[in-house]
């Protein structure tokens, strides 16, 4: 059975591979990087989790930096610390970091062969836009979560609901 492809943006669809980039602390606190990662998982998108400050305790015994917490912010079994450590090519890079914490993410995205960088609401800057264009990357601006369908009265309190009023929602098969 072929998987149906859904358009998320003009140049981004569900057949592409995604890299969600964040840091361990924010992931553990169930911040935006964790929510974007869970969005990709819930909607069966091919996605990789990159946590820039992640240290795998299995490979570096006795060193701090790994995280093995529980709950919603629990790390999946496969976490990478760099984009160039990914086993497969990635099409779309989603940085979920504040601009001051994004270390050369645009150049690294171009180096690994990504063709799109999807900046979230608060981490886009004109400098990043210019760097992306110079490196041949398409830029998407806006929250990934605006494609999620929210239920109940609580949806009115979520900014992603309001930003995504006119956006296509993700795969109807997976909507709850």
PDB file of C-alpha atoms in Angstrom, residues 1-127:
ATOM      1  CA  UNK A   1       0.000   0.000   0.000  1.00  0.00           C
ATOM      2  CA  UNK A   2       1.409   3.394  -0.981  1.00  0.00           C
ATOM      3  CA  UNK A   3       1.539   6.111   1.590  1.00  0.00           C
ATOM      4  CA  UNK A   4      -0.436   9.202   0.631  1.00  0.00           C
ATOM      5  CA  UNK A   5       1.652  12.374   0.373  1.00  0.00           C
ATOM      6  CA  UNK A   6       0.359  15.537   2.047  1.00  0.00           C
ATOM      7  CA  UNK A   7       1.468  19.072   1.286  1.00  0.00           C
ATOM      8  CA  UNK A   8       2.651  20.974   4.377  1.00  0.00           C
ATOM      9  CA  UNK A   9       3.969  24.035   2.542  1.00  0.00           C
ATOM     10  CA  UNK A  10       4.571  25.051  -1.076  1.00  0.00           C
ATOM     11  CA  UNK A  11       7.885  23.176  -1.189  1.00  0.00           C
ATOM     12  CA  UNK A  12       7.503  20.749   1.744  1.00  0.00           C
ATOM     13  CA  UNK A  13       5.434  17.571   1.834  1.00  0.00           C
ATOM     14  CA  UNK A  14       5.106  14.463   3.991  1.00  0.00           C
ATOM     15  CA  UNK A  15       7.335  12.327   1.736  1.00  0.00           C
ATOM     16  CA  UNK A  16      10.435  14.282   2.735  1.00  0.00           C
ATOM     17  CA  UNK A  17      12.796  13.573   5.606  1.00  0.00           C
ATOM     18  CA  UNK A  18      13.038  16.055   8.467  1.00  0.00           C
ATOM     19  CA  UNK A  19      15.695  16.935  11.060  1.00  0.00           C
ATOM     20  CA  UNK A  20      14.350  18.575  14.227  1.00  0.00           C
ATOM     21  CA  UNK A  21      17.221  20.479  15.887  1.00  0.00           C
ATOM     22  CA  UNK A  22      17.167  21.548  19.529  1.00  0.00           C
ATOM     23  CA  UNK A  23      18.946  20.970  22.816  1.00  0.00           C
ATOM     24  CA  UNK A  24      18.604  18.412  25.588  1.00  0.00           C
ATOM     25  CA  UNK A  25      17.348  20.803  28.265  1.00  0.00           C
ATOM     26  CA  UNK A  26      14.469  22.153  26.183  1.00  0.00           C
ATOM     27  CA  UNK A  27      13.545  18.660  25.011  1.00  0.00           C
ATOM     28  CA  UNK A  28      13.445  17.433  28.621  1.00  0.00           C
ATOM     29  CA  UNK A  29      11.196  20.359  29.585  1.00  0.00           C
ATOM     30  CA  UNK A  30       8.698  19.441  26.841  1.00  0.00           C
ATOM     31  CA  UNK A  31       9.360  22.697  24.983  1.00  0.00           C
ATOM     32  CA  UNK A  32       8.882  23.381  21.275  1.00  0.00           C
ATOM     33  CA  UNK A  33      11.573  20.963  20.081  1.00  0.00           C
ATOM     34  CA  UNK A  34       9.828  18.092  21.885  1.00  0.00           C
ATOM     35  CA  UNK A  35       6.435  19.069  20.469  1.00  0.00           C
ATOM     36  CA  UNK A  36       7.793  19.306  16.911  1.00  0.00           C
ATOM     37  CA  UNK A  37       9.469  15.931  17.298  1.00  0.00           C
ATOM     38  CA  UNK A  38       6.255  14.339  18.610  1.00  0.00           C
ATOM     39  CA  UNK A  39       4.302  15.969  15.766  1.00  0.00           C
ATOM     40  CA  UNK A  40       6.611  14.283  13.238  1.00  0.00           C
ATOM     41  CA  UNK A  41       6.312  10.943  15.023  1.00  0.00           C
ATOM     42  CA  UNK A  42       2.521  11.093  15.426  1.00  0.00           C
ATOM     43  CA  UNK A  43       2.071  11.838  11.739  1.00  0.00           C
ATOM     44  CA  UNK A  44       4.559   9.218  10.581  1.00  0.00           C
ATOM     45  CA  UNK A  45       6.990  11.632   8.978  1.00  0.00           C
ATOM     46  CA  UNK A  46      10.547  10.404   8.501  1.00  0.00           C
ATOM     47  CA  UNK A  47      12.326  12.509  11.109  1.00  0.00           C
ATOM     48  CA  UNK A  48      15.622  12.619  12.967  1.00  0.00           C
ATOM     49  CA  UNK A  49      16.157  14.276  16.350  1.00  0.00           C
ATOM     50  CA  UNK A  50      19.309  16.389  16.627  1.00  0.00           C
ATOM     51  CA  UNK A  51      20.144  17.699  20.115  1.00  0.00           C
ATOM     52  CA  UNK A  52      23.262  19.821  19.776  1.00  0.00           C
ATOM     53  CA  UNK A  53      24.447  19.305  23.362  1.00  0.00           C
ATOM     54  CA  UNK A  54      23.649  15.585  23.492  1.00  0.00           C
ATOM     55  CA  UNK A  55      26.331  13.171  24.655  1.00  0.00           C
ATOM     56  CA  UNK A  56      25.546   9.478  24.373  1.00  0.00           C
ATOM     57  CA  UNK A  57      26.444   7.964  27.759  1.00  0.00           C
ATOM     58  CA  UNK A  58      26.831   4.539  26.174  1.00  0.00           C
ATOM     59  CA  UNK A  59      29.647   5.840  23.982  1.00  0.00           C
ATOM     60  CA  UNK A  60      31.208   8.151  26.594  1.00  0.00           C
ATOM     61  CA  UNK A  61      30.937   6.484  30.012  1.00  0.00           C
ATOM     62  CA  UNK A  62      31.335   8.747  33.004  1.00  0.00           C
ATOM     63  CA  UNK A  63      30.576  11.933  31.048  1.00  0.00           C
ATOM     64  CA  UNK A  64      27.672  14.244  31.733  1.00  0.00           C
ATOM     65  CA  UNK A  65      25.322  15.480  29.058  1.00  0.00           C
ATOM     66  CA  UNK A  66      23.141  12.504  28.237  1.00  0.00           C
ATOM     67  CA  UNK A  67      19.557  12.472  29.394  1.00  0.00           C
ATOM     68  CA  UNK A  68      17.509   9.462  30.336  1.00  0.00           C
ATOM     69  CA  UNK A  69      14.510  11.087  31.974  1.00  0.00           C
ATOM     70  CA  UNK A  70      10.946   9.939  31.750  1.00  0.00           C
ATOM     71  CA  UNK A  71       7.674  11.451  30.676  1.00  0.00           C
ATOM     72  CA  UNK A  72       6.849  13.431  27.553  1.00  0.00           C
ATOM     73  CA  UNK A  73      10.390  14.784  27.288  1.00  0.00           C
ATOM     74  CA  UNK A  74      11.985  11.321  27.284  1.00  0.00           C
ATOM     75  CA  UNK A  75      14.635  10.943  24.623  1.00  0.00           C
ATOM     76  CA  UNK A  76      14.025   8.425  21.867  1.00  0.00           C
ATOM     77  CA  UNK A  77      16.516   5.632  21.295  1.00  0.00           C
ATOM     78  CA  UNK A  78      18.167   7.365  18.320  1.00  0.00           C
ATOM     79  CA  UNK A  79      19.414  10.872  18.987  1.00  0.00           C
ATOM     80  CA  UNK A  80      22.155  12.644  17.070  1.00  0.00           C
ATOM     81  CA  UNK A  81      24.362  15.539  18.148  1.00  0.00           C
ATOM     82  CA  UNK A  82      25.109  16.908  14.653  1.00  0.00           C
ATOM     83  CA  UNK A  83      23.406  17.068  11.293  1.00  0.00           C
ATOM     84  CA  UNK A  84      26.394  15.460   9.572  1.00  0.00           C
ATOM     85  CA  UNK A  85      26.059  12.399  11.857  1.00  0.00           C
ATOM     86  CA  UNK A  86      22.731  11.405  10.289  1.00  0.00           C
ATOM     87  CA  UNK A  87      22.642   8.027   8.531  1.00  0.00           C
ATOM     88  CA  UNK A  88      20.449   9.326   5.670  1.00  0.00           C
ATOM     89  CA  UNK A  89      20.079  12.500   3.674  1.00  0.00           C
ATOM     90  CA  UNK A  90      17.684  15.016   5.177  1.00  0.00           C
ATOM     91  CA  UNK A  91      15.459  17.293   3.076  1.00  0.00           C
ATOM     92  CA  UNK A  92      14.126  19.759   5.660  1.00  0.00           C
ATOM     93  CA  UNK A  93      15.889  21.104   8.752  1.00  0.00           C
ATOM     94  CA  UNK A  94      13.670  22.500  11.531  1.00  0.00           C
ATOM     95  CA  UNK A  95      15.741  24.469  14.067  1.00  0.00           C
ATOM     96  CA  UNK A  96      13.861  24.829  17.365  1.00  0.00           C
ATOM     97  CA  UNK A  97      16.383  27.111  19.030  1.00  0.00           C
ATOM     98  CA  UNK A  98      16.533  30.808  19.759  1.00  0.00           C
ATOM     99  CA  UNK A  99      18.667  32.724  17.210  1.00  0.00           C
ATOM    100  CA  UNK A 100      21.529  33.220  19.658  1.00  0.00           C
ATOM    101  CA  UNK A 101      21.775  29.433  20.068  1.00  0.00           C
ATOM    102  CA  UNK A 102      21.849  28.553  16.372  1.00  0.00           C
ATOM    103  CA  UNK A 103      25.523  27.929  15.582  1.00  0.00           C
ATOM    104  CA  UNK A 104      25.979  27.966  11.828  1.00  0.00           C
ATOM    105  CA  UNK A 105      22.877  25.811  11.344  1.00  0.00           C
ATOM    106  CA  UNK A 106      22.282  27.252   7.872  1.00  0.00           C
ATOM    107  CA  UNK A 107      25.736  26.347   6.529  1.00  0.00           C
ATOM    108  CA  UNK A 108      25.568  22.899   8.123  1.00  0.00           C
ATOM    109  CA  UNK A 109      22.137  22.311   6.553  1.00  0.00           C
ATOM    110  CA  UNK A 110      23.493  23.142   3.113  1.00  0.00           C
ATOM    111  CA  UNK A 111      26.572  20.978   3.705  1.00  0.00           C
ATOM    112  CA  UNK A 112      24.487  17.861   4.483  1.00  0.00           C
ATOM    113  CA  UNK A 113      22.376  18.335   1.351  1.00  0.00           C
ATOM    114  CA  UNK A 114      19.142  19.703   2.797  1.00  0.00           C
ATOM    115  CA  UNK A 115      17.159  21.874   0.420  1.00  0.00           C
ATOM    116  CA  UNK A 116      14.843  23.621   2.909  1.00  0.00           C
ATOM    117  CA  UNK A 117      15.207  25.160   6.334  1.00  0.00           C
ATOM    118  CA  UNK A 118      11.977  25.695   8.270  1.00  0.00           C
ATOM    119  CA  UNK A 119      12.370  28.496  10.808  1.00  0.00           C
ATOM    120  CA  UNK A 120       9.892  28.665  13.670  1.00  0.00           C
ATOM    121  CA  UNK A 121       8.121  31.880  14.683  1.00  0.00           C
ATOM    122  CA  UNK A 122      10.844  33.304  16.923  1.00  0.00           C
ATOM    123  CA  UNK A 123      14.076  32.046  15.393  1.00  0.00           C
ATOM    124  CA  UNK A 124      14.008  33.603  11.923  1.00  0.00           C
ATOM    125  CA  UNK A 125      16.245  36.611  11.295  1.00  0.00           C
ATOM    126  CA  UNK A 126      17.012  38.509   8.079  1.00  0.00           C
ATOM    127  CA  UNK A 127      20.642  37.369   8.409  1.00  0.00           C
TER     128      UNK A 127
END
